[in-house]
XYZ file of C-alpha atoms in Angstrom:
609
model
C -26.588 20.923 1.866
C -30.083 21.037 0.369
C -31.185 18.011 -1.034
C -31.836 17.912 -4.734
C -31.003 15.247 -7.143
C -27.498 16.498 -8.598
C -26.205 17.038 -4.926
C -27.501 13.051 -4.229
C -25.906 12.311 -7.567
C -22.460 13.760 -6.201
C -22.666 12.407 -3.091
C -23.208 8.992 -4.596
C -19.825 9.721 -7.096
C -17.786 10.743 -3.922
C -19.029 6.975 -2.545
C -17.632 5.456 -5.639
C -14.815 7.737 -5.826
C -13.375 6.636 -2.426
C -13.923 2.780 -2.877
C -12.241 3.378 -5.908
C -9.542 5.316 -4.475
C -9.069 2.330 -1.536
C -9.440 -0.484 -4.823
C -6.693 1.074 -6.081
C -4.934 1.055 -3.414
C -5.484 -2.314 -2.292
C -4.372 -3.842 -5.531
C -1.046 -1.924 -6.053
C -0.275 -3.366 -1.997
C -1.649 -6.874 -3.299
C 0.393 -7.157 -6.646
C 3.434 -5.942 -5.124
C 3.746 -7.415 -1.381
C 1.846 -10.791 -1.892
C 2.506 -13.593 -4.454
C -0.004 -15.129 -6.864
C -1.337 -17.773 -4.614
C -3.603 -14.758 -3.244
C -5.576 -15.016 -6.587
C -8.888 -14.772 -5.136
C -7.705 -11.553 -3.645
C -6.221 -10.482 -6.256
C -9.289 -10.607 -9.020
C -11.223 -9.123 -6.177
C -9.257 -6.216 -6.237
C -8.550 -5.745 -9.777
C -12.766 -6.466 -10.220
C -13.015 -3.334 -7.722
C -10.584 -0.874 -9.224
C -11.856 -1.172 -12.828
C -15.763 -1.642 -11.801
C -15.677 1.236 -9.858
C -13.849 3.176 -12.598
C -16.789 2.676 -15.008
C -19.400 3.544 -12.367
C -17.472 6.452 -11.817
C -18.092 7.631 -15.532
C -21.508 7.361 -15.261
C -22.168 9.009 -12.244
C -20.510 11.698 -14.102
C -22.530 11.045 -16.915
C -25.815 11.218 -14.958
C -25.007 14.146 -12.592
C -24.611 16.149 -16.009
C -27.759 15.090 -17.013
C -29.362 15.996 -13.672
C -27.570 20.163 -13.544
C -29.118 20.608 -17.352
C -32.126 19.138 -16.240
C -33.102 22.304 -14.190
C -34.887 20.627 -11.403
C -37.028 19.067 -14.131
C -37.747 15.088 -13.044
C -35.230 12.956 -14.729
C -36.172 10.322 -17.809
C -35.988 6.500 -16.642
C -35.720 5.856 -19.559
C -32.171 8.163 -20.396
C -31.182 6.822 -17.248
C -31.583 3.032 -18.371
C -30.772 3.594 -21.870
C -27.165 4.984 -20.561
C -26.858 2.733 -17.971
C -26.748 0.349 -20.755
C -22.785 0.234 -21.613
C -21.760 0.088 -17.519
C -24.304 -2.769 -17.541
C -22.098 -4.426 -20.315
C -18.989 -3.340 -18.417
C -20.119 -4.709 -15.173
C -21.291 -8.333 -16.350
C -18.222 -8.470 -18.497
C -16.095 -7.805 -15.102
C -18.401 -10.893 -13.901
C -18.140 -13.336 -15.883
C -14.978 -12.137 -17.794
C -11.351 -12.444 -16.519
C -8.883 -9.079 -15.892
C -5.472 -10.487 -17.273
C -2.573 -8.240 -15.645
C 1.512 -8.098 -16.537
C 4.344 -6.509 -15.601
C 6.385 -3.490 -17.700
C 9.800 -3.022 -17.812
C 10.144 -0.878 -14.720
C 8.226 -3.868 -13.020
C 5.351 -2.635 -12.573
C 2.418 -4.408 -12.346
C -1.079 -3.129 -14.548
C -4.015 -4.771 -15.846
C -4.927 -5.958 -19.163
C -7.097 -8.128 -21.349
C -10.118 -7.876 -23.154
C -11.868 -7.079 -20.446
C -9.561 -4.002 -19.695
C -9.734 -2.688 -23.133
C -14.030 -2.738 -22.798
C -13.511 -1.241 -20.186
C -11.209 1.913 -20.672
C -13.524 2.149 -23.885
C -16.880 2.080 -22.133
C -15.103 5.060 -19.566
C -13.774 6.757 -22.497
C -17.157 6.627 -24.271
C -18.781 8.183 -20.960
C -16.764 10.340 -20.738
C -16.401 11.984 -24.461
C -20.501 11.888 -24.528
C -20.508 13.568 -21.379
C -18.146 16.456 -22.259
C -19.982 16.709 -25.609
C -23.182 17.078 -23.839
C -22.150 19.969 -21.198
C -20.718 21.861 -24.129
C -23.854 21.916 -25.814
C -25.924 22.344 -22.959
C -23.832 24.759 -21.104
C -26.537 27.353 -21.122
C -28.596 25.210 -19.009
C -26.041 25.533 -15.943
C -24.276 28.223 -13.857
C -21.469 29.468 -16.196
C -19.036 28.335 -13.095
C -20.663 24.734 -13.211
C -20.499 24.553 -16.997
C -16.924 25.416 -16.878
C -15.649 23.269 -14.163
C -17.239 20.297 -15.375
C -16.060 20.727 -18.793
C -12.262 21.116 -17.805
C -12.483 18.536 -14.825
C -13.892 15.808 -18.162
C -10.835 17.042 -19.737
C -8.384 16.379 -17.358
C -10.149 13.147 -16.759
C -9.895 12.417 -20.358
C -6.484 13.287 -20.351
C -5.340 11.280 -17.500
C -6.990 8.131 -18.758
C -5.802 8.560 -22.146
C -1.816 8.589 -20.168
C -2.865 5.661 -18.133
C -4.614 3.450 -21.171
C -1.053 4.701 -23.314
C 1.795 4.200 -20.984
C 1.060 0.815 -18.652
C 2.173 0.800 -15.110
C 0.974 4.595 -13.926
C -2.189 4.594 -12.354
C -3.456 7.690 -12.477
C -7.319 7.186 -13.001
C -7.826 7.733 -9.134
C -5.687 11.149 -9.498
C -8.261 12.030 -12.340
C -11.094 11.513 -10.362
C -10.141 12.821 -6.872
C -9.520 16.147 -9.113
C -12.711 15.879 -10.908
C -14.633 15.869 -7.397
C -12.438 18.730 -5.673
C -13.044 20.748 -8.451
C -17.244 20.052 -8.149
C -17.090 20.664 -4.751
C -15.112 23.543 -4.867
C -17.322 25.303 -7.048
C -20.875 23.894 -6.934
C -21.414 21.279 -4.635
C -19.404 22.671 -1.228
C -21.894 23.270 1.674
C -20.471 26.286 2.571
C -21.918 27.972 -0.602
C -25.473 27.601 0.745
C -25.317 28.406 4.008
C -25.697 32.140 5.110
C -22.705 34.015 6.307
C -24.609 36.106 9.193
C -26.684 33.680 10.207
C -25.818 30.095 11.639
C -27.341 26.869 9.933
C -29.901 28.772 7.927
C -29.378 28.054 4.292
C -29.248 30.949 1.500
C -31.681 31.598 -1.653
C -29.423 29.865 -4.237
C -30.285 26.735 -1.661
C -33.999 27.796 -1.753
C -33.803 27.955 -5.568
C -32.865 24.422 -5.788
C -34.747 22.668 -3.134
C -37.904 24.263 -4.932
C -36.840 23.232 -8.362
C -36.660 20.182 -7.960
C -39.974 19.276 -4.673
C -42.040 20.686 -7.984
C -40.404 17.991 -10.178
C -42.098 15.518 -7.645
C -45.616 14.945 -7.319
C -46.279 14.640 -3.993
C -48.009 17.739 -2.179
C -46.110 20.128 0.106
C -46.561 23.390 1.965
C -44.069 26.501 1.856
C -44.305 28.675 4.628
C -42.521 31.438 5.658
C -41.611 34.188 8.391
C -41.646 37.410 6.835
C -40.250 40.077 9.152
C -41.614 43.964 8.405
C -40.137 46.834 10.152
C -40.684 50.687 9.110
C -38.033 50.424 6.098
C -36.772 48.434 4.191
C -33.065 50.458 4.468
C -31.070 49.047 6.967
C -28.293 50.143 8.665
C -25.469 47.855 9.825
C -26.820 47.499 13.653
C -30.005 47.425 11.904
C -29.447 44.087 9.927
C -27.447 42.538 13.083
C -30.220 42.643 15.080
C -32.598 41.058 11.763
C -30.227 38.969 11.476
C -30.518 37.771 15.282
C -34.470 37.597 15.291
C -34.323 35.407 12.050
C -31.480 33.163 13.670
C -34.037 32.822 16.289
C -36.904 31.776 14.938
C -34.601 29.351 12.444
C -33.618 27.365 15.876
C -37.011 27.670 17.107
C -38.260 25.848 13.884
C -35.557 23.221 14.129
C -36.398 22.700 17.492
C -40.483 22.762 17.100
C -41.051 20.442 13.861
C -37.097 19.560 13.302
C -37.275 21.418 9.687
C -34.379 23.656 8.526
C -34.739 27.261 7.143
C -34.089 29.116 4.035
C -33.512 32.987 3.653
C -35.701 32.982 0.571
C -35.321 36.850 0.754
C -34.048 39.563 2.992
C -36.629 39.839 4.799
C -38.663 36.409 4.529
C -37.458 32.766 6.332
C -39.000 30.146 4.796
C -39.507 26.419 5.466
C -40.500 23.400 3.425
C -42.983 21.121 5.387
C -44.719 17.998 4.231
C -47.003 17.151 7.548
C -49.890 20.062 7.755
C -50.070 19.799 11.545
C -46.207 20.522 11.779
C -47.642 24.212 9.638
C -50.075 24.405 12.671
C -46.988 23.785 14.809
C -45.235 26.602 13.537
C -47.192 29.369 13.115
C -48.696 28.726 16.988
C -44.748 29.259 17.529
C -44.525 31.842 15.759
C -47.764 33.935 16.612
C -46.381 33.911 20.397
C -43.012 34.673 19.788
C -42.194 38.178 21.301
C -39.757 40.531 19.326
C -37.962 42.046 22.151
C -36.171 44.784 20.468
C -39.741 45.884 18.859
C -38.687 46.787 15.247
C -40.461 44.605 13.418
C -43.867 42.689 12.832
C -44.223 38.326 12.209
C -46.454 37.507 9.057
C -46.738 33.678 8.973
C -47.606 33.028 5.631
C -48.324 29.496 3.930
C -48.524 28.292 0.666
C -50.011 25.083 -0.611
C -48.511 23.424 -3.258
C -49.694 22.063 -6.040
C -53.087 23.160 -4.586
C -52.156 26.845 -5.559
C -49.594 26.814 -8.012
C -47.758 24.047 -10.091
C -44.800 25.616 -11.528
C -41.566 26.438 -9.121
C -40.758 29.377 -10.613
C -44.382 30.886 -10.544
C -44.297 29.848 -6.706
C -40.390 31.916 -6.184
C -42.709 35.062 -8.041
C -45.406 34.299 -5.591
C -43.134 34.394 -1.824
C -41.338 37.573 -3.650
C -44.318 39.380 -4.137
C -45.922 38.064 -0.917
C -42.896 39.177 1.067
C -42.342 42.424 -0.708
C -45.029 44.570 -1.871
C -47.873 42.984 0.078
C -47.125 42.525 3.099
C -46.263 46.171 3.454
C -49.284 46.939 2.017
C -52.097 44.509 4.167
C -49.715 43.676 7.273
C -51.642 40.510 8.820
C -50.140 37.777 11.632
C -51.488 34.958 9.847
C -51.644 34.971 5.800
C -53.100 31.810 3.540
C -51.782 32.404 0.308
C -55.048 32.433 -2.157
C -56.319 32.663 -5.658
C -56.767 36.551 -4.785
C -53.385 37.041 -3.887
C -52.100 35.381 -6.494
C -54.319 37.206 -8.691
C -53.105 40.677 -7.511
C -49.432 39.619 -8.458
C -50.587 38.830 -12.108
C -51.835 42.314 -12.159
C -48.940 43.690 -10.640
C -46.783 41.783 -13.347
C -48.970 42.791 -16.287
C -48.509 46.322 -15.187
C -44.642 45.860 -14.890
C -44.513 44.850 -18.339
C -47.466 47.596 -19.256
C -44.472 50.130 -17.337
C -41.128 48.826 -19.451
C -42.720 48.943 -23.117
C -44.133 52.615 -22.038
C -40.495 53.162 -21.397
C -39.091 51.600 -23.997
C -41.371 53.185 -26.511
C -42.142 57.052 -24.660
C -45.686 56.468 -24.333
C -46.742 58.393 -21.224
C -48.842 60.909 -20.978
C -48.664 64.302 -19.177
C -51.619 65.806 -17.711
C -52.330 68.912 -16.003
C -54.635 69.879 -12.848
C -54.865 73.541 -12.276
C -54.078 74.641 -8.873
C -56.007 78.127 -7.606
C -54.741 81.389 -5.444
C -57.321 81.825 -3.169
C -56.192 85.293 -2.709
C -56.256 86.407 -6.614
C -59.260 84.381 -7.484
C -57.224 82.729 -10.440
C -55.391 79.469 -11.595
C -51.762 80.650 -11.393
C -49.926 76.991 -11.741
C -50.910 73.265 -12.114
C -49.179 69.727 -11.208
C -48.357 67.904 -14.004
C -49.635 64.251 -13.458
C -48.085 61.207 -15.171
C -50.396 58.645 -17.314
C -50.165 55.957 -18.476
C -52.676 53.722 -20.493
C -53.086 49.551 -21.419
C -51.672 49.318 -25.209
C -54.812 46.938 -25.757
C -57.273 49.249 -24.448
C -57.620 52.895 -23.608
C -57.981 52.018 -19.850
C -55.765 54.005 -17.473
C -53.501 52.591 -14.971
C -53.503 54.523 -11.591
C -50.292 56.274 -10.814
C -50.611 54.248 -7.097
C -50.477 51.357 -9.031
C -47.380 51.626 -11.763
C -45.129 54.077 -9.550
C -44.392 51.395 -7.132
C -43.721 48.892 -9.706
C -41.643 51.531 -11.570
C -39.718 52.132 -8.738
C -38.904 48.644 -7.457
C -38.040 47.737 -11.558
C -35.503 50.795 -11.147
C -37.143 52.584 -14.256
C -38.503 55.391 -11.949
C -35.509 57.589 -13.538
C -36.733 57.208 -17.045
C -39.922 57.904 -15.946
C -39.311 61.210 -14.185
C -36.679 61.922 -17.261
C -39.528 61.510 -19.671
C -42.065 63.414 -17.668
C -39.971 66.252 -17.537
C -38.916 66.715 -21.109
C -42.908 66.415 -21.513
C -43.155 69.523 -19.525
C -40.428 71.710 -20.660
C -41.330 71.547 -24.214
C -45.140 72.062 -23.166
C -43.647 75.038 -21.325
C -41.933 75.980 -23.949
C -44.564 75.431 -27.220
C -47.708 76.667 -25.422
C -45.769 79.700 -23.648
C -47.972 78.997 -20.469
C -46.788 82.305 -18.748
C -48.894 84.563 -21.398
C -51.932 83.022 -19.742
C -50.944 83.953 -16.383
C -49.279 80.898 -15.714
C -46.531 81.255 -12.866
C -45.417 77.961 -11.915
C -45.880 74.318 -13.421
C -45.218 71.749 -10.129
C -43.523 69.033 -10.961
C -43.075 65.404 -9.166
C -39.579 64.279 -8.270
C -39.665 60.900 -6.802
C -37.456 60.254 -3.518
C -35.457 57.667 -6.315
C -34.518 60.561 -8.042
C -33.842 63.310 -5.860
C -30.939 60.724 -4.315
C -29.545 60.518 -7.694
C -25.901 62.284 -7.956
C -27.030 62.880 -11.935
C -30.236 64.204 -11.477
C -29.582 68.321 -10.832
C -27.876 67.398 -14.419
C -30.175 65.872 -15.872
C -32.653 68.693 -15.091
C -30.998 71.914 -15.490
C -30.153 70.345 -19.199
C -33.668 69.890 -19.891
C -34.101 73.461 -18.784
C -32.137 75.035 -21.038
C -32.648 73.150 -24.078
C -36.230 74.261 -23.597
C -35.384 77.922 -22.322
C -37.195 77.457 -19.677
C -36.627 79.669 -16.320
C -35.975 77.312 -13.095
C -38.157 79.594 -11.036
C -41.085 78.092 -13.219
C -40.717 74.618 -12.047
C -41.587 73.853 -8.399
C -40.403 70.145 -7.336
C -42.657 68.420 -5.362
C -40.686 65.561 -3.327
C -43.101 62.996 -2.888
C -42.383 60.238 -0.284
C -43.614 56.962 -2.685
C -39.756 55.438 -1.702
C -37.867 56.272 0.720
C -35.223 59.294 1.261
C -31.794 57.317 2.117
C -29.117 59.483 1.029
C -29.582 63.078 2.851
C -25.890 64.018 1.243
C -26.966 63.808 -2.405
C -30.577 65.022 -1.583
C -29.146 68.220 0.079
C -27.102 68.626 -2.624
C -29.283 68.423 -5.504
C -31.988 70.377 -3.928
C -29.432 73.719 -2.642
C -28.331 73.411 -6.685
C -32.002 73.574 -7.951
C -32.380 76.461 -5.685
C -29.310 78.607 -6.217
C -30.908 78.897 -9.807
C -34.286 79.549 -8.463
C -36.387 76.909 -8.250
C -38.610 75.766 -5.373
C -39.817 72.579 -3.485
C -42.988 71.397 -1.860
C -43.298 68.028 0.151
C -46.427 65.880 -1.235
C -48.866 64.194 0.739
C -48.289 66.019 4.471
C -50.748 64.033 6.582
C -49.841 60.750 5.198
C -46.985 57.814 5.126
C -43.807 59.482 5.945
C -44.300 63.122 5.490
C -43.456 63.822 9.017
C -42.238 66.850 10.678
C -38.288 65.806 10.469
C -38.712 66.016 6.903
C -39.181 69.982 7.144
C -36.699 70.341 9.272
C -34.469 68.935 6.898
C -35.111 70.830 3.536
C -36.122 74.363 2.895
C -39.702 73.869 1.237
C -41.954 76.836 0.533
C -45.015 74.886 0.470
C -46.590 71.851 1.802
C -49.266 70.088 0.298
C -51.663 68.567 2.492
C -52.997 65.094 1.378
C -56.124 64.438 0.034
C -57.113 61.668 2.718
C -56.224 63.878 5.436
C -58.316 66.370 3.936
C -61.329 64.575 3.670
C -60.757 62.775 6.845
C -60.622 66.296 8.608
C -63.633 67.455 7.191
C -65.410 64.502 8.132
C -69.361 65.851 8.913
C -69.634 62.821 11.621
C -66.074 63.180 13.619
C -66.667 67.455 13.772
C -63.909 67.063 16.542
C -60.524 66.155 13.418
C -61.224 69.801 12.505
C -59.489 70.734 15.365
C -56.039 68.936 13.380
C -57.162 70.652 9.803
C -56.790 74.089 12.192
C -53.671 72.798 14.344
C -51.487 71.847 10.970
C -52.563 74.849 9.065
C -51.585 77.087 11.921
C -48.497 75.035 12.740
C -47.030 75.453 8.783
C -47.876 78.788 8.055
C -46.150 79.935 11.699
C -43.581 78.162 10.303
C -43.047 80.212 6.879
C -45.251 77.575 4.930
C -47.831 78.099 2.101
C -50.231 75.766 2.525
C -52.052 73.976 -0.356
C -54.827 71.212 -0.165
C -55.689 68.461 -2.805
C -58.995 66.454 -3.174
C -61.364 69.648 -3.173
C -64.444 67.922 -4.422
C -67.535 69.974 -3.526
C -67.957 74.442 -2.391
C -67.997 72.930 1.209
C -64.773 71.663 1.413
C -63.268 75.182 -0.473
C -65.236 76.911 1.677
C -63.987 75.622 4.757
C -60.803 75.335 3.756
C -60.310 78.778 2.630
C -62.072 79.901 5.988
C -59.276 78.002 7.986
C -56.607 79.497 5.880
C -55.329 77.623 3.126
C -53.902 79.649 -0.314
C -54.501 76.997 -2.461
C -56.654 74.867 -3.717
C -56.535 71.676 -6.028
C -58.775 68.885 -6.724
C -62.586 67.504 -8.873
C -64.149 70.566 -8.002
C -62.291 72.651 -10.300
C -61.199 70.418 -12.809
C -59.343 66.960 -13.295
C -56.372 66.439 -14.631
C -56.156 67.469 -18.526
C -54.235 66.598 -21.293
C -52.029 69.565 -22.886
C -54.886 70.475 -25.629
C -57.710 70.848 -23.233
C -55.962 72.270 -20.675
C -54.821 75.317 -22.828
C -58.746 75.288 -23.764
C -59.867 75.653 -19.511
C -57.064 78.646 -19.426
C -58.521 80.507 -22.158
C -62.267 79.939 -20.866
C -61.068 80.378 -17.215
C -63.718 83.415 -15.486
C -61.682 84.714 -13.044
C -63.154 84.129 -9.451
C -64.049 80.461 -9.127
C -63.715 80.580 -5.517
């Protein structure tokens, strides 16, 4: 059970709760098997039974306090200041004489002024504590909030029957429900422990142990084991044999430094260490252990706290980013969190918020980079490009940069939705086929060619803007992965029945691969711009062998074959010599908005080959 200050507070009430339970107990066997001349033993147990009844209240009272604290470091001074009444209670039961009598079913129970301060002193606890997780019931887990207010209740209840009706003890009833119920739903062990993978805790266990190290001030490190394969879409045998690796390294950890692990995400095992030669430890463990089924890659990452980052939940954003988009992007065995890492999530967060109010308020742009037929000499179609700007400044933010985020904040739909109503009414309003206009391609994210809705969603944009489907050509680019061929097959045999086509993006990089062809019926492929330029490269003559090979390959294959990133005559030049149809890129033009690029079509010259 991870060890923050409400699950010490518990334990410390189930302690109570049990010598209680035994005071009680041990007084009802006293007062009815043995005779007054056991006095001594007799005060001793009744001092037990109602001493531990008060501490019991503020336990309660203080674990409360602690789950709407939030991690935060407790107050002394609440502490003392409502300590103060079980102080009064306890020196009371000291110096201060429990009276007891007998009812008219002969039953023994306790009385006295002593009693009544303290049933009142409970009572008080109790009634301030209830009052105090209804008002700060937004502070806590809507389970927590509710279980402690009915278990207060109950309590309440139960002591109000006891205190009215003398003889039935049923405080220790009250209080053996009240810590069944926390157990049950907050406090049980079970709850933060994964399922899949023995004695490794789970996030919500993370969550807390972080909360509340931050609250303290003494310095710690976090490091973790983040596992990368080639997806991050797992099958079931797939997450088995994750599962297996990370159960492995959690009992190699144990058994190393003696620290237990967290799975502070899917893919990341993490572990909070004090002693900087125990990080040592581990990541010399961890550098030299050998994945024997060979799916994935060990980054050992650490990071230093408060040395990097003083605020728990900036350091949860931190081990997210680290173990999601980063590592995927700059794979290393070893990684030192830094101020430049940290950095690049700040930038990554101010373009996720950049990304929702361009959502929320329709503000991207739409721009359009003409595309030539080498064989007719003329700009027959253009990709429309998504932009997006900085609301404080007129700088652009690179479509490598906010389509990830989009896509990982799920708003790549509204994106592509947007983009496309952009286009059919450009279509539409500029009537691009009078200037020889054929096609307009269009991007369609692997998000949203998954998506059941999307043929839909399309087709109704299509004909509120009259626009024939065999003017839109989908390119399918490969920024997230493809995971549901059923829905993609469907969506792209509907687009075509009604006439439009499909090109895969970027062929020559990330996971355009071969399969992919096989798969869908594309009419053209459009060879990426690094693989261009890294084929044409003056000082490695030999890669234009590949630029020959591919271009061969595809059109054998029924392909037209397009290439992006034509910056200089050179490149079209070669590239029309080795038999590509058509060209895009600098060297003609950059991407326009709608108003200039209806200005390059009516000053377009014909042959710009």
């Amino acid at each position: 059970m991870p060890r923050v200050f409400s699950t010490r507070v518990f334990f410390a009430f189930l302690v109570v709760a049990y010598i209680h339970i035994v005071g009680d107990i041990i007084e009802s066997a006293v007062f009815q098997y043995l005779d007054s001349s056991f006095y001594v033993l007799r005060s001793t147990s009744q001092s037990i039974y109602v001493g531990t009844l008060i501490m019991c209240a503020f336990i309660m009272a203080l674990y409360v306090y602690a789950k709407i604290s939030c991690g935060k470091p407790v107050s002394k001074a609440i502490v003392g200041l409502a300590a103060i009444p079980g102080i009064i209670g306890i020196v009371a039961l000291l110096f201060g004489r429990i009276n007891y009598n007998v009812n008219d079913a002969g039953q023994y129970y306790n009385n006295g002024f002593v009693v009544l301060l303290s049933y009142y002193i409970g009572f008080l606890y109790i009634f301030v504590t209830m009052v105090i997780a209804i008002m700060f019931r937004h502070r806590m887990r809507k389970d927590d909030a509710l279980t402690i207010i009915a278990g207060l209740l109950i309590w309440a209840v139960l002591a109000f029957f006891q205190f009215s009706f003398h003889g039935y003890q049923v405080s220790s009833i009250a209080i053996m429900l009240m810590a069944l119920m926390l157990f049950l739903s907050s406090e049980n062990p079970r709850e933060y422990y994964e399922k899949d993978i023995p004695g490794v805790k789970n996030k919500d266990a993370f969550d807390l142990v972080i909360t509340e190290r931050f609250a303290n001030s003494k310095p710690f490190f976090i490091t973790s084991v983040i596992f990368t394969g080639t997806t991050a879409i797992l099958t079931g045998e797939d997450r088995h044999l994750l599962n297996r690796l990370q159960g492995n390294i959690a009992k190699m950890a144990e058994e190393s430094i003696g620290e237990g692990s967290y799975l502070s995400s899917w893919n990341a095992l993490s572990f909070i260490i004090e002693n900087p030669e125990d990080v040592e430890t581990l990541m010399s463990h961890v550098n030299n252990y050998k994945d024997d089924s060979g799916n994935y890659k060990l980054t050992y990452s650490v990071l230093e706290v408060p040395k990097q980052t003083k605020k728990a939940d900036e350091a949860l954003q931190i081990l997210s980013y680290v173990s999601g988009e980063y590592v995927y992007a700059r794979y290393s065995p070893n990684l030192v969190i830094d101020e430049k890492i940290i950095d690049k999530m700040f930038y990554r967060n101010s373009i996720e918020d950049v990304v929702r109010a361009a959502v929320k308020d329709k503000a991207f742009d739409v721009y359009y980079q003409p595309i030539l037929n080498v064989a007719e000499g003329e700009f027959v179609s253009a990709e429309a490009l998504v932009r997006l700007r900085r609301a404080d400044n007129e700088n652009f933010i690179s479509p490598e940069d906010f389509i990830p985020v989009a896509e990982r904040c799920g708003l790549i739909h509204e994106i592509d939705d947007l983009v496309f109503e952009k286009v059919c009414s450009f279509i539409a309003k500029e009537n691009l086929s009078s200037y020889g206009i054929r096609k307009v391609e269009v991007n369609l994210s692997g998000n949203e060619v998954v998506d059941r809705k999307t043929y839909s969603r399309l087709i109704g944009k299509m004909e509120k803007y009259h626009i024939p489907p065999k003017f839109i050509n989908f390119e399918i680019t490969e920024t997230a992965f493809i995971n549901n061929d059923e829905a993609f097959k469907d969506n792209v045999q509907k687009l075509k029945e009604i006439g439009s086509t499909f090109s895969m993006d970027d062929f020559g990089s990330g996971y355009s691969n071969l399969l992919e062809l096989l798969k869908t019926d594309y009419v053209m492929v459009k060879m990426d711009k690094e693989f261009i330029w890294n084929c044409l490269d003056p000082d490695k003559p030999e890669n234009r062998r590949m630029l020959e090979y591919s271009i061969g390959f595809l059109k054998d294959f029924g392909l037209h074959v397009l290439a992006e990133g034509v910056e200089t005559i050179e490149q079209a030049k070669t590239l029309t010599e080795k038999g590509v149809e058509y060209l895009q890129g600098f060297y003609y033009s950059r991407p326009l908005p709608e108003n200039e690029y209806i200005e390059f079509l009516k000053a377009q010259k014909g042959d710009r080959r």
